[in-house]
Short mmCIF file of C-alpha atoms (C1' of nucleotides) in Angstrom, two decimals:
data_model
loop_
_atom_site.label_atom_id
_atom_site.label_comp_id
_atom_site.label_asym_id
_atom_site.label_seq_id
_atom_site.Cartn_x
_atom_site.Cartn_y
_atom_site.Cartn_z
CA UNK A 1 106.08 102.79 102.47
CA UNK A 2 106.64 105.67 100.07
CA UNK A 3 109.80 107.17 99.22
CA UNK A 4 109.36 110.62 99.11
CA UNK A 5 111.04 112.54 102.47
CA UNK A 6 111.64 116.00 103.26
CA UNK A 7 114.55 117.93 104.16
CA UNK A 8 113.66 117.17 108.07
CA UNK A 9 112.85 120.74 109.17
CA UNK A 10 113.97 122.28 112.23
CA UNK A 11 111.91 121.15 115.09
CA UNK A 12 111.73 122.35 118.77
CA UNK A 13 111.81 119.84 121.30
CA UNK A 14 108.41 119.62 123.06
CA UNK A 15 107.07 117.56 126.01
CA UNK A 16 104.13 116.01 123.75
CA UNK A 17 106.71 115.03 120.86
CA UNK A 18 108.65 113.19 123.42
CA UNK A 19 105.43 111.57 124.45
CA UNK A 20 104.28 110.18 121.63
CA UNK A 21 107.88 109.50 120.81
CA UNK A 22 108.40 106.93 123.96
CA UNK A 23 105.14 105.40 123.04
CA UNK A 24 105.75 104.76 119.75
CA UNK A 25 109.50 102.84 121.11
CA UNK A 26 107.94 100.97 123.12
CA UNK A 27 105.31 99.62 120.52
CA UNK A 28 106.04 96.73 118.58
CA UNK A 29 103.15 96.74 116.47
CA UNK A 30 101.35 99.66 114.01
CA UNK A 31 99.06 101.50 115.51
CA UNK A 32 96.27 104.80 114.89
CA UNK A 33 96.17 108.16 115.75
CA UNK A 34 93.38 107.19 117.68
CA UNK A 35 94.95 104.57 119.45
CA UNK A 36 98.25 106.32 120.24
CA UNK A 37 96.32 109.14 121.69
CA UNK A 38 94.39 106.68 123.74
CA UNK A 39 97.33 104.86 124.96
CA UNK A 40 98.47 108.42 126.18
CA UNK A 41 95.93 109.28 127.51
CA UNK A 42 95.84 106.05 130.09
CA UNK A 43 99.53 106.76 131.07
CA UNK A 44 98.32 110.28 132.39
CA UNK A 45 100.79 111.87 129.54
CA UNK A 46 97.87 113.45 128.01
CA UNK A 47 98.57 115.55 124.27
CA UNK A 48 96.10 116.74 122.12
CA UNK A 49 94.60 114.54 119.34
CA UNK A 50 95.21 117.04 116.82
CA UNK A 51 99.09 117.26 117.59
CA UNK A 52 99.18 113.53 117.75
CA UNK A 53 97.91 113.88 114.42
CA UNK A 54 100.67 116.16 113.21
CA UNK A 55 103.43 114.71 115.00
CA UNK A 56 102.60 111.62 113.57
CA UNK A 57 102.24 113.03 110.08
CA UNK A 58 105.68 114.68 110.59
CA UNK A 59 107.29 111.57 111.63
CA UNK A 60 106.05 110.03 108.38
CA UNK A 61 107.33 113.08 106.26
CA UNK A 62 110.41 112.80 107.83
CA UNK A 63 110.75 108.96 106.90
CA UNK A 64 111.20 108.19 110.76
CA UNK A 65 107.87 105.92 111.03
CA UNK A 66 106.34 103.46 108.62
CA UNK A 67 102.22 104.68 107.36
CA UNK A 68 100.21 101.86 106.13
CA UNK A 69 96.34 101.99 105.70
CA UNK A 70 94.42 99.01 107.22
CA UNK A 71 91.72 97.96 104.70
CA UNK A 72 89.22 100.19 106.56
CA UNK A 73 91.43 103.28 105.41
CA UNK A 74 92.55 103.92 108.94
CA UNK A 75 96.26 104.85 109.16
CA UNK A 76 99.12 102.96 111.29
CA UNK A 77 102.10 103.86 112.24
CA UNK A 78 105.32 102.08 113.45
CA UNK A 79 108.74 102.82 114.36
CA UNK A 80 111.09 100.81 112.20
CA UNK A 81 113.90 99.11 113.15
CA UNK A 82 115.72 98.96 109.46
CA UNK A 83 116.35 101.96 108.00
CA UNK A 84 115.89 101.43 104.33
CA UNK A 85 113.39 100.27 102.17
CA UNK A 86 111.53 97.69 103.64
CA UNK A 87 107.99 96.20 103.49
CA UNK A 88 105.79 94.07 106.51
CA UNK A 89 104.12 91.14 107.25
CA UNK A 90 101.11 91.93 109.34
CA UNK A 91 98.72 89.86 111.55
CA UNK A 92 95.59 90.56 110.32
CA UNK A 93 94.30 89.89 113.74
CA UNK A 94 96.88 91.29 116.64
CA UNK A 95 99.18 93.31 114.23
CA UNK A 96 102.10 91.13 114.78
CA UNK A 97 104.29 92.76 112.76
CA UNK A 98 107.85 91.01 110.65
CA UNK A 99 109.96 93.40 108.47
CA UNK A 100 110.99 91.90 104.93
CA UNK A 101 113.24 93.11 102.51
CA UNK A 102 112.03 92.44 98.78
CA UNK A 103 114.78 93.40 96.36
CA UNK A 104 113.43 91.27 93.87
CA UNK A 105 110.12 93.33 94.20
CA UNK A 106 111.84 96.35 93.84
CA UNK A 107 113.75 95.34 90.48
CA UNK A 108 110.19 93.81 89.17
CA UNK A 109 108.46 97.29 89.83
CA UNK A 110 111.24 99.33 88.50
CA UNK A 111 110.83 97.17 85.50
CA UNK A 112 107.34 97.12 84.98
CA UNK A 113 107.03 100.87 85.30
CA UNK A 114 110.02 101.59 83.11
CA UNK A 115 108.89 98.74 80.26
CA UNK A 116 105.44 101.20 80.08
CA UNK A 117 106.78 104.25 80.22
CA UNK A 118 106.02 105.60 83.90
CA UNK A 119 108.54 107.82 85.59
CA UNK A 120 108.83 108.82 89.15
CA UNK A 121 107.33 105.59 90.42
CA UNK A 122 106.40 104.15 93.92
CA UNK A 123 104.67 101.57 95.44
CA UNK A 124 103.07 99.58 98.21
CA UNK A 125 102.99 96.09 99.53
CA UNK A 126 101.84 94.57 102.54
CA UNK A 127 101.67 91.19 103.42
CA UNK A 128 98.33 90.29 105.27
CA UNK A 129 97.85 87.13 107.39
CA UNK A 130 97.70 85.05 110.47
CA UNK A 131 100.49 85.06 112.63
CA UNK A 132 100.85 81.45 114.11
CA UNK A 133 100.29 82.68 117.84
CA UNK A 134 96.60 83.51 116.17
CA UNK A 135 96.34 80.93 113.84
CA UNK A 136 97.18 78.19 116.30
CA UNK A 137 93.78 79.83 118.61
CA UNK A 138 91.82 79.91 115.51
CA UNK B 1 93.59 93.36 95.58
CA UNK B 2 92.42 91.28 98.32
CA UNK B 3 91.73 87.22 97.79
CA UNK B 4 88.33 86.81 99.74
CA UNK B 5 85.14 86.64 97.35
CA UNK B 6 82.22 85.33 98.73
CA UNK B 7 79.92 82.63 96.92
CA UNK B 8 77.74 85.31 94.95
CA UNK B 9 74.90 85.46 96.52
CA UNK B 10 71.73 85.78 94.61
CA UNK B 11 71.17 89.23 93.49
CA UNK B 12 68.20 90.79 91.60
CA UNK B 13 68.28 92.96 88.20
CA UNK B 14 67.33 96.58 89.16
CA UNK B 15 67.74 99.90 86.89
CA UNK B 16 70.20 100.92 89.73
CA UNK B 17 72.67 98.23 89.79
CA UNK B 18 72.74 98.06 85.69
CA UNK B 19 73.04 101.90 85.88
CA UNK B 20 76.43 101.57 88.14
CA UNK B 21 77.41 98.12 85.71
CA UNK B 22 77.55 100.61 82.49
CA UNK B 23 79.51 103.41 83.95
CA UNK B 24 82.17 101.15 85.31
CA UNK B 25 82.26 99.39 81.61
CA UNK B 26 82.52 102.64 80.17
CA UNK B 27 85.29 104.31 82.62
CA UNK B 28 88.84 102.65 81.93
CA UNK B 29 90.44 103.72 85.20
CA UNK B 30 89.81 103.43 88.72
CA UNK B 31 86.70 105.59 89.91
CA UNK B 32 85.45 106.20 93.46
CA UNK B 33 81.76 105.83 94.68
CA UNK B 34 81.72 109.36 94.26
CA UNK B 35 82.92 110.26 91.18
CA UNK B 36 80.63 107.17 89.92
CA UNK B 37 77.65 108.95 91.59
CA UNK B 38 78.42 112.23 90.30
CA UNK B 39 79.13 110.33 86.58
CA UNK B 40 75.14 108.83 87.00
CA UNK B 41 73.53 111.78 87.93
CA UNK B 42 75.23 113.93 85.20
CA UNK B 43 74.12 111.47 82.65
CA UNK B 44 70.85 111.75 83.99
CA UNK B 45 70.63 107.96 85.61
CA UNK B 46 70.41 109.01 88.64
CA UNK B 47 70.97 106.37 92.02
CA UNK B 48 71.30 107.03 95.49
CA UNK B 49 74.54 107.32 96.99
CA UNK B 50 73.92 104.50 99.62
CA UNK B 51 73.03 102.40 96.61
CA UNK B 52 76.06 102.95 94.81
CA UNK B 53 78.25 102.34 97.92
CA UNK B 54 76.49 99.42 98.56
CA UNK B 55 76.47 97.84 94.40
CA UNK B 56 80.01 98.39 94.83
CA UNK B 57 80.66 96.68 97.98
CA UNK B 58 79.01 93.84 96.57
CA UNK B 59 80.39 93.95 93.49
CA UNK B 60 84.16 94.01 94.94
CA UNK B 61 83.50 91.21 97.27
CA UNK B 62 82.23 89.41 94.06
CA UNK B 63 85.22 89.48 92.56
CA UNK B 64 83.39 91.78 89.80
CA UNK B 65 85.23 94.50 90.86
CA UNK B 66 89.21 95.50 91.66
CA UNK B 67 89.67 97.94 94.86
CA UNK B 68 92.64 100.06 95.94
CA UNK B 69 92.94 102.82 98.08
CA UNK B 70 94.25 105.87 97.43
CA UNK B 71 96.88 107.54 99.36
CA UNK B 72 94.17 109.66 101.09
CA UNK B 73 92.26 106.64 102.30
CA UNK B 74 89.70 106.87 99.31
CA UNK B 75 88.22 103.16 97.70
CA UNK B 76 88.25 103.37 94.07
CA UNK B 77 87.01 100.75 91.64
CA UNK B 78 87.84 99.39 88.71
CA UNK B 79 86.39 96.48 86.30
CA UNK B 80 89.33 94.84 85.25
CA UNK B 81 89.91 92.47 81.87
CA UNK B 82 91.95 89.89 83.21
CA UNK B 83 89.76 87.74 85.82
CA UNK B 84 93.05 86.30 87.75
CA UNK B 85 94.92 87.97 90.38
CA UNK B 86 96.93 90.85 89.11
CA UNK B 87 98.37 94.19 90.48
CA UNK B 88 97.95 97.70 88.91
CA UNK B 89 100.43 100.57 87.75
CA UNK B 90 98.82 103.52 88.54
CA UNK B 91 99.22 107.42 86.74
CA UNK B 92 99.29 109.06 90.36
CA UNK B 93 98.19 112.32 88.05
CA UNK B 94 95.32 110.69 85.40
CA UNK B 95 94.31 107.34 86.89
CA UNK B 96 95.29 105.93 83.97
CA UNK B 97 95.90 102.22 84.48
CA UNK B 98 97.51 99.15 83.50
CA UNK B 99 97.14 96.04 84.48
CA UNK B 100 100.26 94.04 85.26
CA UNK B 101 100.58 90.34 86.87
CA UNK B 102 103.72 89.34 88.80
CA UNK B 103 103.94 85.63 89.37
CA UNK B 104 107.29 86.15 91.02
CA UNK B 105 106.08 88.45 93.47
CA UNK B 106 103.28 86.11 94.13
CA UNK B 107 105.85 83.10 94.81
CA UNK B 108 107.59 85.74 96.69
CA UNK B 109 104.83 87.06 99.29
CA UNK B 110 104.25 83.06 99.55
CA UNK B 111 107.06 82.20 100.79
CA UNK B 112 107.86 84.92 103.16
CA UNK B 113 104.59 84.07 105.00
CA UNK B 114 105.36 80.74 104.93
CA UNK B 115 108.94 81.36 106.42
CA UNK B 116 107.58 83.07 109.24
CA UNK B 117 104.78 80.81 109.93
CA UNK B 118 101.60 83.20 108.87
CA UNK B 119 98.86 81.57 106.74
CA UNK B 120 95.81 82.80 105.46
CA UNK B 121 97.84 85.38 103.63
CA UNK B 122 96.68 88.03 101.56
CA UNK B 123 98.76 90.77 99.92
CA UNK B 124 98.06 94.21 98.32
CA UNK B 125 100.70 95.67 95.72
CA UNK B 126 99.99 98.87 93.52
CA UNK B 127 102.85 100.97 91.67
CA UNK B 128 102.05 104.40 91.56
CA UNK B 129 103.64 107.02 88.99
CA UNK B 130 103.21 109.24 86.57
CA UNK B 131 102.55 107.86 83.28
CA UNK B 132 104.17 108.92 80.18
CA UNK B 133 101.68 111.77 78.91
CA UNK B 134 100.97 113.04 81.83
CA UNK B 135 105.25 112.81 82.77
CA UNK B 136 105.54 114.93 79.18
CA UNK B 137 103.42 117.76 80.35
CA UNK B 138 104.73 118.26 83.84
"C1'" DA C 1 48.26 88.07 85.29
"C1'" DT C 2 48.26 88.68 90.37
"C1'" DG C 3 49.76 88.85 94.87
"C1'" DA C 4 52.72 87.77 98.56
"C1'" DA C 5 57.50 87.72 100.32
"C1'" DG C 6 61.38 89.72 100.63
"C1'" DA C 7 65.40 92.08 98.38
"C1'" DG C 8 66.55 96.73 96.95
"C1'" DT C 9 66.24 101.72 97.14
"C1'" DG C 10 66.92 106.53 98.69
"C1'" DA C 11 66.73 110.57 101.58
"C1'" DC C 12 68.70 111.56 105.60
"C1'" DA C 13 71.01 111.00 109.88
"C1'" DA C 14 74.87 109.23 112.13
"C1'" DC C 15 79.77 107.94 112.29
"C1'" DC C 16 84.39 108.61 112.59
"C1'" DA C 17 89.00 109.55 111.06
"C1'" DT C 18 91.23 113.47 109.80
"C1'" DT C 19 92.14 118.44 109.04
"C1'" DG C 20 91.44 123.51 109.83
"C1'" DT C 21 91.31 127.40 113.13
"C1'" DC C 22 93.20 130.55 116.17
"C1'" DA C 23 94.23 132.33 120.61
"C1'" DA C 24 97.15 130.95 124.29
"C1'" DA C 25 101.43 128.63 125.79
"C1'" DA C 26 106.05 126.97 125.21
"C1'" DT C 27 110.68 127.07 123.03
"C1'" DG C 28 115.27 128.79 121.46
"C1'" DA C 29 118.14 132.50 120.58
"C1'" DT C 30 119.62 137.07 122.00
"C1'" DA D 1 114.41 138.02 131.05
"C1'" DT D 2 112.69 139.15 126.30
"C1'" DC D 3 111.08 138.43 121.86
"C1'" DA D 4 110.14 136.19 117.48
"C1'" DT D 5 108.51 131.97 116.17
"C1'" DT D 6 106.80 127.53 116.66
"C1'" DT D 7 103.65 124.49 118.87
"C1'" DT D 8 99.71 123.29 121.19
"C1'" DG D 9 94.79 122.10 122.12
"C1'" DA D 10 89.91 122.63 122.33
"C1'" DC D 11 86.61 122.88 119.07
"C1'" DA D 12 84.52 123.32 114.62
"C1'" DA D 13 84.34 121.64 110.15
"C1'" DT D 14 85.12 118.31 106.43
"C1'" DG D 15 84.31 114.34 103.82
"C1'" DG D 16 83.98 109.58 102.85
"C1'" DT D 17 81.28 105.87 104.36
"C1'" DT D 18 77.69 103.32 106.81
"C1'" DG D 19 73.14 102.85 109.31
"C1'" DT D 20 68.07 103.52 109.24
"C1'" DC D 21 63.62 102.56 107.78
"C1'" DA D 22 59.52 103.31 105.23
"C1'" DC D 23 58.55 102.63 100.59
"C1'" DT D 24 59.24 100.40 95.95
"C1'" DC D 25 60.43 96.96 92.77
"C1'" DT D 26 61.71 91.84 91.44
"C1'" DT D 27 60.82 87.48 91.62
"C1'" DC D 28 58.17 83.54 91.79
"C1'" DA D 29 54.42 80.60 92.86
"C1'" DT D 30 49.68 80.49 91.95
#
DNA sequence: ATGAAGAGTGACAACCATTGTCAAAATGAT
DNA sequence: ATCATTTTGACAATGGTTGTCACTCTTCAT
């Protein structure tokens, strides 16, 4: 969700970047280091927690996968389909996750900042709820 | 940020819980449970860290207190003047804070939900910057 | 007041996500 | 193939947060 992304620097293709690469494709939903690393591990394409850590982490600097924090504090990650700016609606209970685009949000925040002075501004937002698959076996 | 407060439940006076009350009426900006600790014991009021984590925990699902986490995972806590929902513009830098209210966005986040079916929706929104002193001496 | 019942406290251990370390392995260019 | 450089991974270390549990303090009825 923030802005900021490097330069992308030069990386070397490796067999556990591809690894955690396919996994994230094939996940619809935002999901932790811990998690991805499990979920490799049970496919047999085993990688190091640490490097799923700083692939991850990489991925995020590079603006190639969404970071939210759950409201333990525990980061997620997901593979975006849309490109630009974009925020999510997330089941609180299976992660079901919807992409929404807010421009109205993003002219209210430019606004607020600039009416008190703040420069150099981001933000988050996250939508938080039941999807209706959940809500329905509530 | 989040909606959820539970019906108070009954809670006794102590010297440790008044303690943590006149620190965070005293400290404008957001604070974690560590820096409040730290803040007691250097003023000589001295609580146990499990006691201040828990006073706050209580506190925020109160109501009594406003929660957002940092970028690096980290709960900090503010006592906030206005009692209704609101959002917060952030000095990534200082802390420093103000409290803004968006009843657009809130319509907004309402609808999208709706559109795709969620309920039970929650949303967290904070806009992070620098502010305009600490902007000046950068 | 006084005492009983139970909420609250604190020192410490336990947790757990995340980051640091560093020698060994893999990659890309020559 | 060779070498300079990047990447990896097992493990230690960090740091915020929660769990534990015997002891203490509030509260309230007597």
């Amino acid at each position: 969700m923030s802005l900021q992304q490097q330069p992308a620097k030069e990386q070397r293709r490796t067999r556990q970047r591809a690894a955690v690469d396919e996994v994230l494709e094939e996940t619809e939903d935002f999901i932790s280091a811990q998690d991805l690393h499990a979920a490799l591990r049970s496919r047999g394409m085993s990688v190091g927690l640490a490097t799923v850590y700083r692939t991850l982490q990489t991925l995020a600097d590079n603006g190639q996968v969404d970071v939210l924090h759950t409201s333990s504090g525990e980061a997620a990650y997901r593979r975006c389909a849309r490109d630009e700016h974009h925020h999510h609606l997330v089941c609180r209970s299976c992660k079901a996750t919807v992409e929404v685009a807010g421009p109205a949000v993003e002219r209210w925040t430019r606004s607020v900042a600039k009416e008190h002075g703040y420069v150099d501004v981001a933000h988050t937002l996250e939508i938080f709820g039941l999807c209706p698959r959940c809500a329905a076996q509530a």
